[in-house]
Structures are given as C-alpha cells and as structure tokens.
Short mmCIF file of C-alpha atoms and ligand atoms in Angstrom, two decimals:
data_model
loop_
_atom_site.label_atom_id
_atom_site.label_comp_id
_atom_site.label_asym_id
_atom_site.label_seq_id
_atom_site.Cartn_x
_atom_site.Cartn_y
_atom_site.Cartn_z
CA UNK A 1 -13.17 -16.96 -13.59
CA UNK A 2 -14.93 -14.29 -11.68
CA UNK A 3 -15.60 -11.33 -13.70
CA UNK A 4 -18.29 -9.56 -11.35
CA UNK A 5 -15.99 -6.83 -9.45
CA UNK A 6 -18.34 -6.72 -6.56
CA UNK A 7 -18.40 -10.18 -5.87
CA UNK A 8 -15.28 -11.10 -3.45
CA UNK A 9 -15.43 -12.16 0.11
CA UNK A 10 -12.32 -12.52 2.57
CA UNK A 11 -10.80 -15.66 1.80
CA UNK A 12 -12.55 -16.14 -1.61
CA UNK A 13 -10.30 -18.26 -4.05
CA UNK A 14 -8.43 -15.98 -6.85
CA UNK A 15 -5.60 -16.32 -9.43
CA UNK A 16 -2.37 -15.58 -8.55
CA UNK A 17 1.32 -15.76 -9.16
CA UNK A 18 3.33 -17.60 -6.60
CA UNK A 19 7.31 -17.82 -6.50
CA UNK A 20 7.92 -21.49 -4.88
CA UNK A 21 11.78 -21.11 -4.29
CA UNK A 22 14.83 -18.52 -4.85
CA UNK A 23 15.77 -20.24 -8.17
CA UNK A 24 14.62 -17.40 -10.08
CA UNK A 25 11.42 -16.60 -12.48
CA UNK A 26 11.32 -20.28 -13.66
CA UNK A 27 9.81 -21.22 -9.86
CA UNK A 28 6.85 -18.33 -10.48
CA UNK A 29 3.76 -20.85 -10.93
CA UNK A 30 -0.07 -19.66 -11.70
CA UNK A 31 -2.17 -20.86 -9.23
CA UNK A 32 -5.97 -20.43 -8.93
CA UNK A 33 -6.55 -21.11 -5.21
CA UNK A 34 -4.85 -17.96 -3.62
CA UNK A 35 -7.08 -16.29 -1.03
CA UNK A 36 -8.22 -12.99 -1.15
CA UNK A 37 -6.41 -11.24 1.60
CA UNK A 38 -8.12 -9.23 4.50
CA UNK A 39 -7.21 -5.89 4.92
CA UNK A 40 -5.20 -4.87 8.40
CA UNK A 41 -5.40 -1.90 10.24
CA UNK A 42 -4.53 1.29 7.80
CA UNK A 43 -5.05 -0.78 4.65
CA UNK A 44 -6.92 -1.26 1.71
CA UNK A 45 -8.36 -4.14 -0.12
CA UNK A 46 -7.81 -3.46 -3.43
CA UNK A 47 -8.83 -5.42 -6.54
CA UNK A 48 -5.80 -5.02 -9.01
CA UNK A 49 -6.62 -3.99 -12.48
CA UNK A 50 -2.98 -4.19 -13.54
CA UNK A 51 0.19 -4.72 -11.78
CA UNK A 52 3.60 -3.50 -12.82
CA UNK A 53 6.51 -5.55 -13.34
CA UNK A 54 10.07 -3.99 -12.05
CA UNK A 55 13.21 -5.30 -11.81
CA UNK A 56 12.97 -5.75 -8.18
CA UNK A 57 10.66 -9.02 -9.17
CA UNK A 58 13.54 -10.30 -10.88
CA UNK A 59 15.56 -10.01 -8.22
CA UNK A 60 12.72 -11.12 -5.20
CA UNK A 61 12.51 -14.30 -7.20
CA UNK A 62 16.27 -14.92 -6.36
CA UNK A 63 15.61 -14.03 -2.72
CA UNK A 64 18.75 -11.10 -3.43
CA UNK A 65 16.38 -8.02 -2.59
CA UNK A 66 16.97 -6.70 0.33
CA UNK A 67 14.28 -7.47 3.16
CA UNK A 68 12.06 -8.68 0.24
CA UNK A 69 9.67 -11.72 0.81
CA UNK A 70 11.02 -15.55 1.45
CA UNK A 71 9.62 -18.18 -0.82
CA UNK A 72 6.73 -19.32 -0.77
CA UNK A 73 5.21 -15.74 -1.47
CA UNK A 74 2.71 -14.46 -3.83
CA UNK A 75 4.98 -11.77 -6.50
CA UNK A 76 4.72 -8.48 -7.19
CA UNK A 77 4.61 -5.23 -5.22
CA UNK A 78 3.15 -2.19 -7.44
CA UNK A 79 -0.14 -2.04 -8.64
CA UNK A 80 -3.41 0.32 -9.78
CA UNK A 81 -6.77 -0.76 -9.27
CA UNK A 82 -10.21 -0.26 -7.50
CA UNK A 83 -10.94 -0.10 -3.48
CA UNK A 84 -13.19 -2.96 -2.41
CA UNK A 85 -12.44 -3.11 1.21
CA UNK A 86 -11.22 -0.56 3.85
CA UNK A 87 -9.37 -2.07 6.78
CA UNK A 88 -9.78 -0.43 10.66
CA UNK A 89 -7.62 2.44 11.52
CA UNK A 90 -7.56 4.15 8.06
CA UNK A 91 -7.45 8.04 8.42
CA UNK A 92 -9.78 10.16 6.22
CA UNK A 93 -10.45 6.77 3.85
CA UNK A 94 -10.79 7.39 0.01
CA UNK A 95 -14.43 6.04 -1.04
CA UNK A 96 -14.91 2.30 -1.67
CA UNK A 97 -14.63 2.41 -5.79
CA UNK A 98 -11.72 4.81 -6.19
CA UNK A 99 -9.33 3.48 -8.32
CA UNK A 100 -5.84 3.61 -6.49
CA UNK A 101 -2.11 3.25 -7.42
CA UNK A 102 0.46 2.22 -4.78
CA UNK A 103 2.49 -0.62 -3.43
CA UNK A 104 2.04 -3.70 -1.17
CA UNK A 105 2.79 -7.38 -0.98
CA UNK A 106 1.06 -10.23 -3.73
CA UNK A 107 0.33 -7.71 -6.61
CA UNK A 108 0.55 -10.44 -9.32
CA UNK A 109 -2.73 -11.42 -7.87
CA UNK A 110 -6.56 -10.71 -8.63
CA UNK A 111 -6.66 -8.58 -5.28
CA UNK A 112 -4.07 -7.38 -2.45
CA UNK A 113 -3.96 -5.31 0.08
CA UNK A 114 -2.02 -1.54 0.09
CA UNK A 115 -1.36 0.62 2.80
CA UNK A 116 -3.65 3.22 2.72
CA UNK A 117 -1.13 6.20 3.55
CA UNK A 118 0.84 5.31 0.52
CA UNK A 119 -1.49 4.78 -1.90
CA UNK A 120 -2.26 7.44 -4.53
CA UNK A 121 -5.60 7.73 -6.74
CA UNK A 122 -5.30 7.35 -10.22
CA UNK A 123 -5.53 10.80 -12.19
CA UNK A 124 -8.66 11.13 -13.35
CA UNK A 125 -9.42 9.90 -16.98
CA UNK A 126 -6.06 7.38 -16.90
CA UNK A 127 -6.69 3.48 -16.88
CA UNK A 128 -5.28 1.70 -14.12
CA UNK A 129 -2.52 0.11 -16.48
CA UNK A 130 -1.56 3.75 -17.46
CA UNK A 131 -1.07 4.91 -13.71
CA UNK A 132 1.04 2.52 -12.90
CA UNK A 133 4.86 3.70 -12.79
CA UNK A 134 3.73 6.51 -10.82
CA UNK A 135 4.78 6.24 -7.33
CA UNK A 136 7.64 4.09 -8.32
CA UNK A 137 9.50 4.53 -11.88
CA UNK A 138 8.71 8.04 -11.71
CA UNK A 139 9.07 9.07 -7.80
CA UNK A 140 12.50 7.06 -8.12
CA UNK A 141 13.63 9.02 -11.33
CA UNK A 142 12.37 12.50 -9.55
CA UNK A 143 14.14 12.17 -6.22
CA UNK A 144 17.26 10.77 -7.70
CA UNK A 145 17.35 13.65 -10.25
CA UNK A 146 16.28 16.42 -7.84
CA UNK A 147 15.88 15.66 -4.07
CA UNK A 148 19.09 13.59 -3.84
CA UNK A 149 20.85 14.62 -7.66
CA UNK A 150 20.14 18.30 -7.29
CA UNK A 151 20.01 18.95 -10.76
CA UNK A 152 20.17 21.96 -12.57
CA UNK A 153 19.53 23.51 -15.97
CA UNK A 154 22.87 22.93 -18.12
CA UNK A 155 23.97 20.07 -16.27
CA UNK A 156 25.07 16.90 -17.85
CA UNK A 157 23.30 13.79 -16.60
CA UNK A 158 24.21 10.30 -17.48
CA UNK A 159 20.95 8.08 -17.07
CA UNK A 160 22.32 4.29 -17.40
CA UNK A 161 19.13 1.65 -18.79
CA UNK A 162 17.70 4.62 -19.89
CA UNK A 163 15.19 2.68 -22.08
CA UNK A 164 13.78 1.01 -19.18
CA UNK A 165 11.05 1.67 -16.53
CA UNK A 166 12.70 4.22 -14.25
CA UNK A 167 15.43 4.90 -17.32
CA UNK A 168 12.43 6.62 -19.43
CA UNK A 169 11.07 8.28 -17.05
CA UNK A 170 14.09 9.92 -15.53
CA UNK A 171 15.51 10.86 -19.42
CA UNK A 172 11.91 12.92 -19.93
CA UNK A 173 12.37 14.32 -16.62
CA UNK A 174 16.07 15.33 -17.21
CA UNK A 175 15.28 17.18 -20.26
CA UNK A 176 12.38 18.95 -18.53
CA UNK A 177 14.80 20.30 -16.00
CA UNK A 178 17.03 21.63 -18.83
CA UNK A 179 19.72 19.12 -18.51
CA UNK A 180 21.80 17.80 -21.39
CA UNK A 181 21.01 14.19 -21.34
CA UNK A 182 23.96 11.32 -22.03
CA UNK A 183 22.09 7.96 -21.83
CA UNK A 184 23.29 4.26 -21.93
CA UNK A 185 21.07 1.55 -23.34
CA UNK A 186 21.47 -1.67 -25.69
CA UNK A 187 21.87 -0.98 -29.30
CA UNK A 188 18.58 -2.17 -30.25
CA UNK A 189 16.76 0.29 -28.23
CA UNK A 190 18.69 3.37 -28.77
CA UNK A 191 15.88 4.43 -30.99
CA UNK A 192 13.37 4.42 -28.13
CA UNK A 193 15.77 6.99 -26.08
CA UNK A 194 16.59 9.23 -28.89
CA UNK A 195 12.80 9.91 -29.26
CA UNK A 196 12.33 10.70 -25.51
CA UNK A 197 14.80 13.45 -26.38
CA UNK A 198 18.20 12.34 -24.99
CA UNK A 199 21.42 14.03 -26.20
CA UNK A 200 23.58 11.47 -26.63
CA UNK A 201 22.82 7.20 -26.46
CA UNK A 202 25.55 5.16 -26.27
CA UNK A 203 25.75 1.27 -25.71
CA UNK A 204 26.51 0.97 -21.66
CA UNK A 205 28.70 -2.29 -23.05
CA UNK A 206 31.28 -0.53 -25.19
CA UNK A 207 34.42 -0.86 -23.76
CA UNK A 208 35.56 2.82 -24.51
CA UNK A 209 32.35 3.81 -22.47
CA UNK A 210 33.92 6.14 -20.08
CA UNK A 211 36.33 7.78 -22.19
CA UNK A 212 33.55 8.50 -25.10
CA UNK A 213 31.05 10.30 -22.30
CA UNK A 214 34.21 12.12 -21.23
CA UNK A 215 35.16 13.45 -24.66
CA UNK A 216 31.34 14.40 -25.10
CA UNK A 217 31.00 16.22 -21.75
CA UNK A 218 34.30 17.12 -20.09
CA UNK A 219 32.87 15.18 -16.92
CA UNK A 220 29.33 14.71 -15.92
CA UNK A 221 27.54 16.74 -12.94
CA UNK A 222 25.05 13.82 -12.41
CA UNK A 223 24.88 10.07 -12.69
CA UNK A 224 21.89 8.09 -12.37
CA UNK A 225 23.54 4.72 -11.07
CA UNK A 226 21.22 1.28 -11.29
CA UNK A 227 23.12 -1.34 -13.45
CA UNK A 228 26.06 -1.96 -10.81
CA UNK A 229 29.30 -3.81 -11.57
CA UNK A 230 28.81 -3.27 -15.28
CA UNK A 231 28.83 0.30 -15.01
CA UNK A 232 29.89 1.58 -11.75
CA UNK A 233 33.77 2.12 -12.75
CA UNK A 234 32.78 4.08 -15.70
CA UNK A 235 30.36 5.92 -13.73
CA UNK A 236 32.95 7.01 -11.18
CA UNK A 237 35.62 7.99 -13.76
CA UNK A 238 33.16 10.15 -15.87
CA UNK A 239 31.51 12.15 -12.80
CA UNK A 240 33.39 15.20 -12.18
CA UNK A 241 35.50 15.58 -8.98
CA UNK A 242 34.03 17.32 -6.02
CA UNK A 243 30.89 18.75 -7.70
CA UNK A 244 29.54 15.93 -9.40
CA UNK A 245 26.85 13.38 -7.92
CA UNK A 246 26.09 9.56 -8.06
CA UNK A 247 22.70 8.35 -7.10
CA UNK A 248 22.82 4.88 -6.65
CA UNK A 249 19.64 2.92 -6.85
CA UNK A 250 19.95 -0.63 -8.65
CA UNK A 251 22.51 -3.31 -9.41
CA UNK A 252 20.49 -4.91 -12.32
CA UNK A 253 24.30 -6.25 -13.45
CA UNK A 254 25.12 -7.23 -10.07
CA UNK A 255 26.75 -5.50 -6.86
CA UNK A 256 30.10 -3.36 -7.38
CA UNK A 257 32.02 -2.34 -4.91
CA UNK A 258 34.01 1.38 -3.86
CA UNK A 259 36.67 1.74 -1.17
CA UNK A 260 37.32 4.67 1.27
CA UNK A 261 40.91 4.52 -0.37
CA UNK A 262 39.25 4.90 -3.76
CA UNK A 263 37.11 7.79 -2.80
CA UNK A 264 39.86 9.95 -0.98
CA UNK A 265 42.36 9.86 -3.44
CA UNK A 266 40.68 8.13 -6.91
CA UNK A 267 37.23 9.12 -7.65
CA UNK A 268 36.33 12.32 -4.84
CA UNK A 269 32.68 12.56 -5.69
CA UNK A 270 29.34 13.02 -4.01
CA UNK A 271 27.82 9.48 -3.60
CA UNK A 272 24.01 9.00 -2.29
CA UNK A 273 22.14 6.08 -2.17
CA UNK A 274 18.51 5.92 -2.70
CA UNK A 275 15.59 3.36 -2.05
CA UNK A 276 11.99 4.79 -2.73
CA UNK A 277 10.66 2.74 -0.41
CA UNK A 278 12.87 3.49 2.52
CA UNK A 279 12.47 7.13 1.89
CA UNK A 280 9.37 7.00 1.91
CA UNK A 281 9.58 5.57 5.51
CA UNK A 282 12.35 7.58 6.68
CA UNK A 283 11.69 10.95 5.12
CA UNK A 284 7.79 10.90 4.76
CA UNK A 285 7.57 15.04 3.92
CA UNK A 286 10.29 14.48 1.70
CA UNK A 287 8.11 11.54 -0.10
CA UNK A 288 5.26 14.04 0.03
CA UNK A 289 6.82 16.53 -1.69
CA UNK A 290 7.84 14.14 -4.24
CA UNK A 291 4.09 12.86 -5.04
CA UNK A 292 3.09 16.57 -5.00
CA UNK A 293 5.65 17.17 -7.70
CA UNK A 294 4.46 14.16 -9.59
CA UNK A 295 0.81 15.69 -9.86
CA UNK A 296 2.15 19.24 -10.99
CA UNK A 297 4.11 17.39 -13.36
CA UNK A 298 0.84 15.71 -14.67
CA UNK A 299 -0.65 18.84 -14.80
CA UNK A 300 1.60 20.52 -16.60
CA UNK A 301 1.45 17.46 -19.34
CA UNK A 302 5.42 16.69 -18.32
CA UNK A 303 4.25 13.40 -17.04
CA UNK A 304 1.87 11.61 -19.83
CA UNK A 305 -0.23 8.21 -19.05
CA UNK A 306 1.84 5.49 -18.87
CA UNK A 307 1.58 3.00 -22.04
CA UNK A 308 2.81 -0.19 -20.68
CA UNK A 309 2.97 -3.35 -21.99
CA UNK A 310 0.33 -5.10 -20.80
CA UNK A 311 0.18 -9.19 -20.57
CA UNK A 312 -2.19 -11.82 -19.32
CA UNK A 313 -1.39 -13.05 -15.72
CA UNK A 314 0.08 -16.23 -16.85
CA UNK A 315 2.92 -14.99 -19.48
CA UNK A 316 4.17 -13.18 -15.84
CA UNK A 317 7.06 -15.88 -15.51
CA UNK A 318 8.23 -15.07 -19.38
CA UNK A 319 7.88 -11.21 -18.76
CA UNK A 320 10.71 -11.60 -15.55
CA UNK A 321 12.86 -13.52 -17.55
CA UNK A 322 13.05 -11.21 -20.84
CA UNK A 323 13.33 -8.47 -18.07
CA UNK A 324 16.29 -10.34 -16.06
CA UNK A 325 18.00 -10.96 -19.70
CA UNK A 326 17.63 -6.99 -20.41
CA UNK A 327 15.63 -7.93 -23.28
CA UNK A 328 12.50 -5.66 -22.67
CA UNK A 329 12.33 -2.07 -23.22
CA UNK A 330 9.99 0.36 -20.80
CA UNK A 331 6.98 -0.80 -18.36
CA UNK A 332 5.18 -4.14 -18.68
CA UNK A 333 2.40 -5.13 -16.54
CA UNK A 334 0.43 -7.63 -15.86
CA UNK A 335 -3.72 -8.35 -15.95
CA UNK A 336 -4.66 -10.87 -13.51
CA UNK A 337 -8.19 -10.86 -15.29
CA UNK A 338 -6.64 -12.21 -18.39
N1 NAP R 401 16.15 2.07 -5.46
C1 NAP R 401 14.72 2.47 -5.91
O1 NAP R 401 14.03 2.28 -5.06
C2 NAP R 401 14.58 1.53 -6.85
C3 NAP R 401 13.38 1.53 -7.46
C4 NAP R 401 12.63 1.21 -8.93
C5 NAP R 401 13.87 0.60 -9.54
N2 NAP R 401 14.97 0.61 -9.09
C6 NAP R 401 16.37 0.32 -10.19
O2 NAP R 401 16.20 0.94 -10.92
C7 NAP R 401 16.77 0.06 -12.14
C8 NAP R 401 15.49 0.09 -12.90
O3 NAP R 401 14.82 -0.66 -12.84
P1 NAP R 401 13.40 -1.11 -13.72
O4 NAP R 401 12.51 -1.76 -13.13
O5 NAP R 401 12.93 0.14 -14.66
O6 NAP R 401 14.13 -2.37 -14.93
P2 NAP R 401 14.61 -1.76 -16.34
O7 NAP R 401 15.32 -0.40 -16.44
O8 NAP R 401 13.43 -1.88 -17.27
O9 NAP R 401 15.54 -3.22 -16.88
C9 NAP R 401 16.88 -3.44 -15.85
C10 NAP R 401 17.54 -2.67 -17.74
O10 NAP R 401 19.01 -2.96 -17.15
C11 NAP R 401 19.88 -2.71 -17.92
N3 NAP R 401 21.13 -3.58 -17.91
C12 NAP R 401 22.30 -3.43 -17.72
N4 NAP R 401 23.00 -4.47 -17.53
C13 NAP R 401 22.24 -5.37 -17.20
C14 NAP R 401 22.36 -6.98 -16.89
N5 NAP R 401 23.86 -7.23 -16.68
N6 NAP R 401 21.60 -7.74 -16.52
C15 NAP R 401 20.26 -7.11 -16.87
N7 NAP R 401 19.92 -5.85 -17.10
C16 NAP R 401 20.77 -4.97 -17.56
C17 NAP R 401 19.41 -3.66 -19.26
O11 NAP R 401 18.96 -2.06 -20.20
P3 NAP R 401 20.08 -2.01 -21.69
O12 NAP R 401 19.59 -3.39 -21.83
O13 NAP R 401 19.40 -1.14 -22.31
O14 NAP R 401 21.01 -1.76 -20.79
C18 NAP R 401 17.91 -3.67 -18.65
O15 NAP R 401 16.55 -3.58 -19.56
C19 NAP R 401 17.12 -1.51 -11.70
O16 NAP R 401 17.87 -1.94 -11.20
C20 NAP R 401 15.86 -1.27 -10.40
O17 NAP R 401 16.12 -2.50 -9.33
C21 NAP R 401 15.72 0.80 -8.15
#
C-alpha cells in the first residue's frame, strides 16, 4: 500500500469504496484499482486524510438522494486532506501541502477532487479527522438555527436526532445562542445529548411525543426537522402558530407530506427547506457568512475540534449499515490509508 504522500500521479491505482447498485450499503465494495482523478478547472486534487460518513451517503446507496450519482460510483462526498495538485483556473490557489476540508465526489478513496471555491483550510493544530463536519454538519446546523431559523435567546428549540452528526452540532449551537433545547434521540443516546447541554431529552419514538413537548414548553419557536415521516406530525403539532418556524433538512425515516389545506386550516407555521449544497450554490454570500461565523465560533472555543470515530476504509459498508439503522451516535469517519 502507498504511504509516501508525494508519490501520486493522475490515473494511478488507489483504494476506494465503490457502490455497484442502488440496493443499499451491502453493494458497497472495496477496490484497489480506482484511478486517481485529475483535477478539473477550479479544482484541487486532495490526498484524503479522513472522509466523513453522512446520512446522505446511506440515501445515495439507495439512489434516493436528489441529484446524487448513479451506480457504479465511488462513494462518499465529504473529506479533509492535503492539497497535492491544482487544476486550471483556480483563483488565488492555496499552496500545495495545505490541509483543507470540503466536499466533492468520491471521498471514500485515497485521492479525490474538491471544488477550490468551497474548501476551508483545516484549522491550525487540528487533524484532518477533527475538521470533518465543519462545512457540512456545522454549516447545516448553523443555517437551520440562525439564518433560516432566526433563533433568539429564550426560544424553545426542538432538535430531532440530537445525538447524530448534525444534531450534536445543533444542540451546542442552540445552547450558545441562548435557546432552551428540547432534544429527541433514542433512549441509549440520551446521556450523550444531556452532556451537550440539552434541557430536555425525549425518546422520539414515544407515542405521546407531541403532548409531552407541549406540556414542557407550551409550544416551540423553532424545530430542526431531519427525521421526516416519524416525527413530522409531532413537529407540526408543537410549533407555535404564525411565529413558529420549522426548518426541514432531512427525512431519515422517510418522506412526510403536508397539504396546503393543512397549512391554512390546521398548522399555520413557517416552513423552510434547507439543503446546504443548494444554499452554497444559490446564495453564495449567505453561505460565506456562515463560514465566517463558523471561523468565529472556532476562535471563541464554541466549536471545538471534532472527535469522530475513525474506521478503516474496509469497514465503510458496516458503518453505513449502522447509520442507516439509527445505531450510531456522533460523527463517523473512514481512513482510506488503513
Ligand atoms: N439538507 C442538508 O443540507 C443536510 C446536510 C447534512 C445532513 N442532513 C440531514 O440531516 C440528518 C442528520 O444527518 P447525519 O449525517 O448527522 O445523520 P445522523 O443524525 O447521525 O443519523 C440519523 C439519525 O436519525 C435518527 N432517526 C430517527 N428515525 C430514524 C429512522 N427511522 N431511521 C434511521 N434513523 C432515524 C437516528 O437517531 P435516533 O436513533 O437518536 O433517533 C439516527 O441516528 C439526515 O436526515 C441528513 O440527511 C441534511
């Protein structure tokens, strides 16, 4: 196996996880004859130090991610690593050797390309793995809470899947902004969520979830809705009419539906959709303001180096299956060199 990071050439054979069908993580397989990609215009070639595992990876293995790749494809889309090549037309390129965190196709591999415009340098003194989540989990949590959710001190905020990658970031941020946090998670993850500072932690699967949240809060100001089918009805029921906001950014349990009739006659809430990649593309100045704010959160010590559970690349299919089944907590990552 290659260990000398200087030895790479375009087209060289490297290790990667390839998704060969849309039948889920069971058809994700390790290969050692993936070819190192060539950076296109505006791209860096990055030697991947650690690749982030996200729920979107699970959705992609089923072909259920909007605009996602078609099988066969090299899986993964979030990583941190070292710039080892620069494509044409990169404005003000970072020097080769800089460690960056970002997104791009084929992150579950030893080398990948990333759009130069969308990467951030790995914060000084942090490892690649510690920087994972910066442009994905934290940016999504921040946009949901602040830019879209307009969180204010004293707001009651409901955060579903609070022990997850995005959920943990959201709990920490909501507490930082002075919100009262009502979190949901599986019972065996409640200690994790409590330790992050959540005021209340409830089992999202309890049948009286909406009644209990209403009893505790009298109605919430903001919901971070990423579970979908299993929680959406409760989210609607507990949100304060007219002033309450629901930011929808995922559907881990499947799709939920809502009619115009529901919005007019039953649930008069402010409903906002969020996809962080779409936000970066459609509202670049808003996205840049998110990244500036994350840098401030790092400087203030609110955003600490991440502590992902790092697995060898070959364990990727198992990690994805665990994530799919809701059995993980926090951030998971793959090391393509192990
Ligand atoms: N829109 C965007 O730009 C964006 C960006 C990043 C992530 N996301 C979304 O945000 C959510 C969290 O992402 P993540 O990567 O951090 O994943 P995650 O939260 O670590 O994992 C998903 C969690 O959802 C919960 N869940 C509840 N019902 C479930 C069900 N029926 N099946 C599976 N899981 C269920 C589980 O936690 P409990 O067992 O504790 O309930 C599970 O651990 C996902 O929906 C993802 O698609 C969206």
